[in-house]
Amino acid sequence: MTALMQRPPVRVSDAAPPVSRPNPLPHLAMLAWAVVTALPLIWAVMSSLKTDEEILNHPWSPPASPQFENWARAWTTASIGRYFFNSLIVVGGALLLTMLLGSLVAYAVARYQFRGNRLVYYTFVAAMFFPVFLALVPLFFVVRQLGLLGTYPGLILVYTAYAVPFTVFFLHSFFRTLPTEVAEAAFLDGCSHGAVFFRVMLPLARPGLVAVGVFNFLGLWNQYLLPLVLNPDPDRYVLAQGLAALSVSQGYDSDWSGLFAGLTIAMLPVLVAYVAFQRHIRAGMTAGAVR
Amino acid sequence: MKHGRWRFLLAALVPALVLHVVFVLSPYAQAFYLSLTDWTGVAGEAHFVGTDNFARLGGDSLFLDAVRNNAVMLVVVPVVTIAIALFLASMLNGRRPVRGASAYQIVYFFPQMLSLVIIGVLWAFVYSPNNGLLNSGLRAAGLSSLTQSWLGEPSWALIAVMAVVIWSSVGFYVVLFSAAIDGIPRELFEAATLDGAGRWATFRGVTLPLVRESVQVAFVYLGIVALDGFVLVQVMTVGPGGPDGATEVVGLSLYRTAFTYGKFGYATAMGVALFFATLTLAVFALRWGRRNQVEMA
């Protein structure tokens, strides 16, 4: 096949259909954008293994010998390790709580008729259309008054509160499309409402839960505005905050290699996970837009 | 059974509703009132000042810079992003399958995975005047005359920021449009080819009309992105928001006014202005969508 495609074009006659002429433009354009996308990322990973001198004087050349101690320094001295675990705690807690509360609300609203059903649904969905900036100032004082400023529980609760509306919106339509027979059979067998939800409906909704879970994880992991305002204690910084603070402080110290290493540590796990699960992730991320 | 039903419903709805009311609804509601006061954060010290804050916004030159920059972004970012993404998506899913199409999609989607902070720190390095990827690349290519202090020149800074927004967004929309193009029956492309339509004619006549809905969705999403811009500007630019207000955005003005200067009432007025801008955008998008639906019917 390849050989056929690459053979020089044979002149048959002028009447030959123009369709068979291979056009190099599409491939060139696609290649160009791939380079534009990948080059800065590769450059950052490469720079994280160089010495400061190499970074300053030879920005384009690969490291003479890879400096893995840059990574160790970023992880410990520059506290990237601590920020990483803070993010893990906050995002893990918020993700669990969001999925639990979001699926409960979506299920209750999608499957039960009760007074105020529509009101509950639109109360949640309407919140998606307000910019977070509008709530920022009052939110700061609400969190401060509750004594939750700069605490893990405070961040987890606020993250959850702002992730639930989309989760409800997404899973609501999902629970609607699930068949009713299984649930009815479970009720006849004497299952309680809670048991039907946890044992029957949640497993059935798994594809939807995975999609919205991936979406929520990325959104929460990359959150910056909320922790910037609500999490002022440097010991509890999440990864995004830590990196931003680091880019300022390392600039003063001129520890460029350390900063590139921090950047790489923050970047690589996400990219590796993405390559491993890319089909699910792309489906989950775009499904939100199409629905 | 009836009893168990209500108990389940309460257990399912009440915790989420409490969180929602405390952390989402009440702040939004308070914001509209606070925007009409001169509150500086001291309890009980908020005086009602009517629409004074909004009148002041009209004469606040830094805020007007921010509005202008967000407006420029609102026009440039969606148009350029959608143009590049549509081009790449139609190339990837054209009449003839391209080898490596899925590998390209994987690479294009990379930036979507990264937080805006990472992207901002990374690109601040790319733009760095002396040893950045961009300037040293230009020098190596013998184009030294094109080198710039990209984030330091008022005329270039906003362009540099917008380029990063576009860089980070294109991949997502390539995937979105690819899915839409994939859904077009192949016979339509074949028919167009048989009719002698070239690439451009096929794109205009077949692809574009049939992915219109996805393009509309993309305009709304990118419009929301363009009205924000806070994270990149805060992480990348000098000041931040500089040089000389060249990259100021409304979100940054709001953040600084509130949490640096403590003028909470005035800052909230900026939030209300931003809310109405978003609302206008949404209404326009809905109108536009509805009109096109009628046309299609």
XYZ file of C-alpha atoms in Angstrom:
588
model
C 0.000 0.000 0.000
C 2.719 2.400 0.994
C 4.762 1.518 -2.049
C 1.790 2.161 -4.286
C 1.125 5.553 -2.759
C 4.694 6.711 -3.048
C 5.291 5.641 -6.615
C 5.880 8.646 -8.894
C 2.673 9.611 -10.693
C 2.321 7.946 -14.064
C 1.169 10.178 -16.881
C -1.798 8.421 -18.399
C -3.666 11.167 -20.137
C -4.929 14.658 -19.394
C -8.406 13.268 -18.839
C -7.316 11.302 -15.761
C -9.560 12.150 -12.774
C -7.906 14.743 -10.534
C -8.979 12.783 -7.440
C -5.996 10.445 -7.572
C -3.423 13.224 -7.214
C -2.069 13.051 -3.657
C -2.137 16.436 -2.027
C 0.723 17.097 0.418
C -1.023 20.066 2.041
C -3.189 18.194 4.566
C -0.298 16.205 5.900
C 1.967 19.234 6.124
C -0.674 21.262 7.944
C -1.394 18.489 10.413
C 2.272 17.863 11.019
C 2.877 21.570 11.563
C 0.196 21.809 14.249
C 1.448 18.638 15.918
C 4.921 20.211 16.133
C 3.520 23.475 17.473
C 1.600 21.529 20.129
C 4.301 19.118 21.185
C 7.438 21.249 20.914
C 6.929 23.416 24.034
C 6.079 20.308 26.078
C 9.110 18.357 24.874
C 11.264 21.431 25.420
C 10.081 21.718 29.043
C 10.830 18.046 29.768
C 14.234 18.384 28.097
C 15.063 21.583 30.009
C 14.165 19.907 33.305
C 17.177 17.615 32.788
C 19.656 20.388 31.983
C 21.907 22.525 34.145
C 21.042 26.191 34.639
C 24.036 27.123 32.517
C 22.795 24.948 29.636
C 19.289 26.378 29.908
C 20.585 29.930 29.695
C 23.154 29.447 26.941
C 21.888 26.564 24.802
C 18.082 26.648 24.966
C 17.586 24.282 22.011
C 20.205 21.600 22.639
C 19.547 18.436 24.680
C 21.316 18.050 28.048
C 24.955 16.924 27.945
C 24.198 14.548 30.800
C 20.662 14.270 32.276
C 20.424 16.007 35.661
C 17.846 13.917 37.500
C 18.739 15.663 40.750
C 16.729 18.639 39.409
C 13.610 16.547 39.874
C 14.593 15.465 43.369
C 15.300 19.091 44.296
C 11.933 20.259 42.944
C 10.098 17.460 44.765
C 11.646 18.114 48.191
C 13.280 21.567 48.422
C 10.696 23.333 46.290
C 7.853 21.413 48.043
C 6.289 20.117 44.823
C 5.831 16.802 46.654
C 3.817 18.438 49.413
C 1.673 20.395 46.928
C 1.087 17.167 45.035
C -0.268 15.410 48.133
C -2.390 18.426 49.091
C -3.960 18.290 45.621
C -4.488 14.556 45.988
C -6.331 14.945 49.308
C -8.493 17.875 48.232
C -9.328 16.607 44.744
C -9.821 13.017 45.919
C -12.198 14.084 48.682
C -14.082 16.510 46.466
C -14.380 14.018 43.618
C -15.858 11.293 45.852
C -18.314 13.705 47.444
C -19.270 15.252 44.084
C -19.965 11.897 42.484
C -22.004 10.713 45.474
C -24.110 13.865 45.893
C -24.371 14.574 42.167
C -25.571 11.107 41.239
C -28.042 11.025 44.167
C -29.618 14.321 43.096
C -29.614 13.421 39.401
C -31.226 10.053 40.141
C -33.836 11.429 42.532
C -34.849 14.170 40.109
C -34.798 11.931 37.031
C -36.683 8.959 38.515
C -39.075 10.317 41.156
C -42.105 12.510 40.691
C -42.536 14.920 43.589
C -43.567 18.517 44.124
C -40.670 20.847 43.446
C -38.897 18.342 41.211
C -38.360 20.878 38.406
C -37.436 23.581 40.906
C -34.650 21.437 42.381
C -33.333 20.562 38.924
C -33.248 24.123 37.631
C -31.826 25.440 40.894
C -28.773 23.313 40.229
C -28.582 23.731 36.465
C -28.984 27.527 36.535
C -25.788 27.812 38.591
C -23.779 26.604 35.583
C -24.559 29.839 33.748
C -23.162 32.213 36.364
C -19.479 33.231 36.234
C -17.600 32.146 39.372
C -16.093 35.635 39.556
C -19.515 36.994 40.512
C -19.633 34.800 43.622
C -15.970 35.212 44.543
C -16.165 38.008 47.121
C -19.235 36.792 49.053
C -17.928 33.208 48.863
C -14.694 34.280 50.550
C -16.628 35.746 53.478
C -19.017 32.770 53.737
C -16.047 30.398 53.969
C -14.249 32.670 56.435
C -17.323 32.981 58.654
C -17.615 29.201 58.802
C -13.979 29.053 59.904
C -13.097 26.973 56.859
C -10.630 29.349 55.218
C -7.394 27.553 54.311
C -8.577 24.117 55.473
C -8.920 20.867 53.536
C -12.626 20.409 54.452
C -13.349 23.968 53.343
C -11.776 23.449 49.931
C -13.390 20.032 49.522
C -16.866 21.402 50.300
C -16.482 24.410 47.972
C -15.016 22.319 45.128
C -17.923 19.905 45.537
C -20.534 22.640 45.607
C -19.237 24.048 42.311
C -18.841 20.657 40.596
C -22.257 19.224 41.513
C -24.376 21.316 39.077
C -22.691 19.981 35.932
C -22.694 16.458 37.391
C -26.448 16.671 38.003
C -27.040 18.088 34.529
C -25.006 15.358 32.846
C -26.224 12.361 34.874
C -29.870 13.489 34.866
C -30.248 12.771 31.177
C -28.262 9.574 31.676
C -30.546 8.160 34.403
C -33.563 9.026 32.245
C -32.406 6.739 29.466
C -31.829 3.715 31.716
C -34.470 0.941 31.522
C -37.030 0.814 34.375
C -37.607 -2.954 34.452
C -34.556 -3.880 36.512
C -35.367 -1.342 39.212
C -39.005 -2.467 39.349
C -37.940 -6.077 39.708
C -35.626 -5.084 42.545
C -38.456 -3.243 44.317
C -40.669 -6.350 44.005
C -37.883 -8.366 45.576
C -38.119 -6.077 48.581
C -35.151 -3.813 48.001
C -35.294 -0.429 49.696
C -34.995 2.775 47.661
C -31.414 3.251 48.755
C -30.486 -0.336 47.872
C -32.029 0.006 44.417
C -29.947 3.116 43.832
C -26.632 1.774 45.084
C -26.939 -1.852 43.942
C -28.912 -1.546 40.704
C -28.953 1.936 39.228
C -25.384 3.095 39.958
C -23.790 0.027 38.316
C -26.064 0.515 35.286
C -24.970 4.145 35.036
C -21.287 3.286 35.062
C -20.368 4.649 31.600
C -21.921 7.990 32.478
C -20.236 8.039 35.886
C -16.842 7.363 34.291
C -17.315 10.129 31.728
C -18.404 12.775 34.217
C -15.838 11.519 36.753
C -12.978 12.074 34.312
C -14.354 15.497 33.460
C -14.682 16.459 37.130
C -11.250 15.130 38.042
C -9.513 17.248 35.420
C -11.573 20.313 36.270
C -10.857 20.010 39.989
C -7.193 19.046 39.598
C -6.612 22.133 37.448
C -8.623 24.497 39.668
C -6.716 27.668 40.480
C -9.076 30.573 41.177
C -10.882 28.988 44.144
C -7.746 27.894 46.044
C -6.067 31.227 45.248
C -8.827 32.998 47.167
C -9.799 30.397 49.772
C -6.488 28.694 50.579
C -3.919 31.281 51.638
C -1.714 28.974 53.761
C 1.439 28.008 51.770
C 1.623 24.679 53.653
C -1.734 23.680 52.177
C -1.181 24.997 48.641
C -2.523 22.745 45.899
C -0.261 21.922 42.953
C -1.466 24.737 40.679
C -0.958 27.316 43.439
C 2.428 25.880 44.331
C 3.655 26.042 40.744
C 2.496 29.624 40.310
C 4.199 30.630 43.572
C 7.300 28.694 42.545
C 7.538 30.444 39.185
C 7.747 33.735 41.077
C 10.184 32.640 43.791
C 12.422 30.517 41.557
C 12.642 33.510 39.244
C 14.349 35.415 42.061
C 16.640 32.491 42.827
C 17.321 31.881 39.109
C 16.744 28.160 39.725
C 15.435 27.609 36.201
C 16.196 23.903 36.116
C 14.279 23.405 39.373
C 11.251 25.190 37.985
C 11.318 23.207 34.733
C 11.582 20.051 36.841
C 8.560 21.116 38.908
C 6.654 21.802 35.705
C 7.563 18.383 34.350
C 6.557 16.593 37.552
C 3.174 18.323 37.380
C 2.769 17.596 33.678
C 4.037 14.056 33.110
C 1.587 12.006 35.244
C -1.342 13.708 33.540
C 0.098 13.148 30.051
C 0.978 9.519 30.766
C -2.487 8.836 32.195
C -3.962 10.539 29.164
C -2.072 8.398 26.672
C -3.127 5.284 28.594
C -6.833 6.191 28.796
C -7.062 8.633 25.916
C -10.178 7.178 24.328
C -12.222 7.398 27.547
C -10.858 10.793 28.425
C -11.580 12.386 25.048
C -15.052 10.853 25.041
C -15.730 12.127 28.563
C -14.454 15.618 27.879
C -16.336 16.141 24.639
C -19.538 14.424 25.783
C -20.164 17.354 28.102
C -20.145 19.748 25.174
C -22.389 17.705 22.886
C -25.115 17.007 25.407
C -43.128 2.021 51.026
C -44.411 5.599 50.917
C -42.477 6.367 54.070
C -39.238 4.887 52.696
C -39.649 6.873 49.509
C -39.680 10.236 51.273
C -36.850 9.293 53.549
C -34.746 8.336 50.536
C -35.608 11.526 48.658
C -34.696 13.698 51.639
C -31.432 11.847 52.162
C -30.596 12.169 48.464
C -31.449 15.840 48.054
C -30.888 17.656 51.332
C -27.073 17.406 51.716
C -26.449 18.574 48.154
C -29.050 21.331 48.462
C -27.531 22.610 51.701
C -24.073 22.801 50.084
C -25.571 24.441 47.018
C -27.440 27.091 48.976
C -24.559 27.907 51.332
C -21.662 27.982 48.864
C -23.270 28.766 45.495
C -26.710 30.381 45.661
C -26.192 32.626 48.673
C -22.889 34.086 47.365
C -24.493 34.831 43.996
C -27.483 36.449 45.678
C -25.285 38.470 48.051
C -23.164 39.652 45.137
C -26.023 41.620 43.604
C -26.639 43.454 46.869
C -22.958 44.003 47.682
C -22.402 45.606 44.278
C -24.665 48.442 45.438
C -22.634 49.142 48.595
C -19.262 50.626 49.512
C -18.330 47.628 51.670
C -14.661 47.228 52.578
C -14.929 43.993 54.511
C -15.772 45.256 57.999
C -18.926 43.609 59.322
C -21.905 45.966 59.479
C -20.041 48.736 57.684
C -21.667 48.424 54.277
C -23.434 51.577 53.141
C -25.939 51.499 50.352
C -24.623 53.693 47.531
C -27.041 52.807 44.742
C -25.444 52.567 41.328
C -22.403 54.693 42.287
C -20.039 51.735 41.798
C -21.263 51.187 38.271
C -20.922 54.883 37.442
C -17.353 54.757 38.751
C -16.583 51.739 36.548
C -17.270 53.909 33.494
C -14.447 56.268 34.506
C -11.965 53.653 35.730
C -9.361 53.592 32.969
C -7.786 50.298 34.070
C -11.215 48.633 34.123
C -11.951 50.053 30.670
C -8.623 48.582 29.481
C -9.806 45.257 30.857
C -13.147 45.527 29.067
C -11.399 46.420 25.810
C -8.992 43.481 26.110
C -11.775 41.013 26.910
C -13.724 42.379 23.935
C -10.726 41.896 21.627
C -10.308 38.357 22.945
C -14.017 37.707 22.502
C -13.691 38.479 18.793
C -10.281 36.984 18.020
C -10.077 33.811 20.130
C -13.259 32.008 18.980
C -12.826 32.897 15.293
C -9.168 31.867 15.030
C -9.561 28.749 17.193
C -12.591 27.515 15.288
C -10.966 28.243 11.926
C -7.831 26.245 12.773
C -9.795 23.433 14.414
C -12.273 23.124 11.545
C -9.446 23.093 9.036
C -7.543 20.367 10.884
C -10.663 18.316 11.618
C -11.794 18.340 7.987
C -8.284 17.378 6.901
C -8.205 14.509 9.404
C -11.633 13.220 8.394
C -11.709 14.141 4.762
C -12.771 12.071 1.819
C -9.622 10.038 1.942
C -8.571 8.667 5.330
C -5.273 10.136 6.477
C -2.676 7.815 7.888
C -1.976 8.484 11.556
C -5.173 10.510 12.020
C -5.775 9.142 15.517
C -2.159 9.778 16.555
C -2.582 13.400 15.484
C -5.746 13.678 17.565
C -3.901 12.344 20.607
C -1.150 14.930 20.269
C -3.517 17.820 19.544
C -5.469 17.054 22.704
C -2.410 17.207 25.016
C -2.774 20.850 26.102
C -6.382 20.222 27.139
C -5.039 17.929 29.871
C -2.782 20.547 31.440
C -3.862 23.127 33.963
C -3.798 26.735 32.805
C -1.164 27.450 35.447
C 1.191 24.891 33.908
C 0.483 26.283 30.449
C 1.074 29.823 31.657
C 4.397 29.036 33.363
C 5.514 27.050 30.325
C 4.695 29.787 27.836
C 6.234 32.484 29.980
C 9.455 30.533 29.343
C 8.736 30.117 25.658
C 8.343 33.901 25.372
C 11.329 34.710 27.591
C 13.311 37.418 25.711
C 16.847 36.043 25.982
C 16.742 32.268 26.348
C 13.123 31.471 25.473
C 12.212 28.834 22.927
C 10.694 31.366 20.530
C 13.409 34.018 20.377
C 16.310 31.581 20.343
C 14.536 29.629 17.608
C 14.118 32.789 15.559
C 17.789 33.654 16.045
C 18.862 30.158 15.020
C 16.743 30.505 11.880
C 18.489 33.787 11.037
C 15.402 35.859 11.828
C 16.903 37.902 14.667
C 15.046 40.999 13.470
C 11.752 39.323 14.424
C 12.735 38.685 18.045
C 10.624 40.544 20.577
C 10.164 40.953 24.248
C 6.809 39.295 23.593
C 5.243 39.886 26.983
C 7.055 43.190 27.560
C 5.871 45.072 24.474
C 2.422 46.630 24.986
C 1.572 46.001 21.326
C 2.537 42.318 21.481
C 1.558 41.220 25.008
C -2.146 40.649 24.389
C -1.424 38.871 21.105
C 1.032 36.621 22.934
C -1.596 35.776 25.569
C -4.273 35.109 22.955
C -1.891 32.832 21.052
C -1.559 30.715 24.199
C -5.337 30.571 24.674
C -5.711 29.435 21.058
C -2.818 26.958 21.363
C -4.421 25.348 24.385
C -7.958 25.239 22.938
C -7.583 24.044 19.352
C -7.102 20.333 20.187
C -10.380 20.055 22.070
C -12.323 21.479 19.147
C -10.492 19.307 16.611
C -11.801 16.301 18.543
C -15.283 17.799 18.870
C -15.530 18.670 15.166
C -13.998 15.343 14.149
C -16.794 13.537 15.964
C -19.344 15.720 14.171
C -17.749 15.164 10.745
C -17.568 11.446 11.478
C -21.347 11.490 11.858
C -21.877 12.764 8.309
C -22.932 9.920 5.995
C -20.047 9.019 3.681
C -22.359 8.966 0.658
C -22.627 12.746 0.840
C -18.866 13.114 0.404
C -18.871 10.558 -2.375
C -21.707 12.365 -4.131
C -19.814 15.646 -3.868
C -16.723 14.006 -5.343
C -18.724 12.550 -8.206
C -20.144 16.003 -8.874
C -16.568 17.199 -9.280
C -16.481 19.299 -6.115
C -12.982 20.137 -4.878
C -11.882 20.156 -1.264
C -13.049 23.701 -0.622
C -16.399 23.216 -2.345
C -16.979 19.996 -0.387
C -16.128 21.783 2.842
C -18.467 24.714 2.105
C -21.279 22.617 0.693
C -21.258 19.465 2.818
C -19.079 19.643 5.939
C -19.788 23.133 7.236
C -23.612 23.037 7.117
C -23.665 19.646 8.822
C -21.348 20.537 11.706
C -23.011 23.894 12.297
C -24.426 22.898 15.667
C -20.981 21.924 16.982
C -19.584 25.210 15.717
C -22.261 27.095 17.642
C -21.432 25.179 20.806
C -17.770 26.019 20.214
C -18.560 29.736 19.864
C -20.363 29.787 23.213
C -17.636 27.858 25.045
C -14.814 29.909 23.562
C -16.747 33.088 24.246
C -16.857 32.153 27.928
C -13.110 31.403 27.824
C -12.433 34.782 26.191
C -14.423 36.631 28.864
C -12.165 35.059 31.498
C -8.424 34.875 30.739
C -7.607 35.421 34.417
C -5.256 32.502 35.076
C -2.988 32.954 32.055
C -2.746 36.702 32.540
C -2.105 36.359 36.260
C 0.637 33.762 35.772
C 2.306 34.979 32.572
C 2.211 38.733 32.259
C 4.226 41.464 33.920
C 2.385 43.295 36.658
C 0.226 41.135 36.184
C -2.022 42.700 33.586
C 0.770 44.788 32.112
C 2.677 46.267 30.508
C 0.598 49.369 31.165
C -2.758 47.563 31.247
C -2.125 45.906 27.882
C -3.247 42.488 29.165
C -5.597 43.546 31.973
C -8.789 41.456 32.064
C -11.980 41.977 34.068
C -11.361 38.964 36.308
C -7.939 40.278 37.265
C -9.288 43.760 38.019
C -11.948 42.182 40.211
C -9.453 39.982 42.056
C -7.022 42.838 42.689
C -9.722 45.316 43.704
C -11.134 42.845 46.208
C -8.193 40.972 47.647
C -5.373 43.515 47.310
C -7.231 46.785 47.884
C -10.120 45.422 49.964
C -12.753 47.358 48.010
C -15.232 44.509 48.101
C -18.332 46.426 47.067
C -16.642 47.958 44.044
C -15.098 44.608 43.051
C -18.477 42.912 43.188
C -19.863 45.548 40.827
C -17.247 44.335 38.318
C -18.545 40.790 38.845
C -22.091 41.937 38.120
C -20.888 43.645 34.923
C -19.148 40.426 33.906
C -22.326 38.480 34.634
C -24.368 40.673 32.308
C -21.737 40.338 29.586
C -21.938 36.541 29.893
C -25.735 36.663 29.895
C -25.762 38.815 26.734
C -23.434 36.352 25.044
C -25.668 33.411 25.986
C -28.817 35.190 24.770
C -27.191 36.065 21.443
C -25.986 32.493 21.004
C -29.448 31.103 21.738
C -31.116 33.544 19.328
C -28.595 32.726 16.639
C -29.098 29.006 17.199
C -32.876 29.279 17.018
C -32.833 31.339 13.816
C -30.605 28.781 12.150
C -32.862 25.962 13.266
C -35.771 27.627 11.520
C -33.679 28.041 8.398
C -32.766 24.376 8.424
C -36.361 23.227 8.889
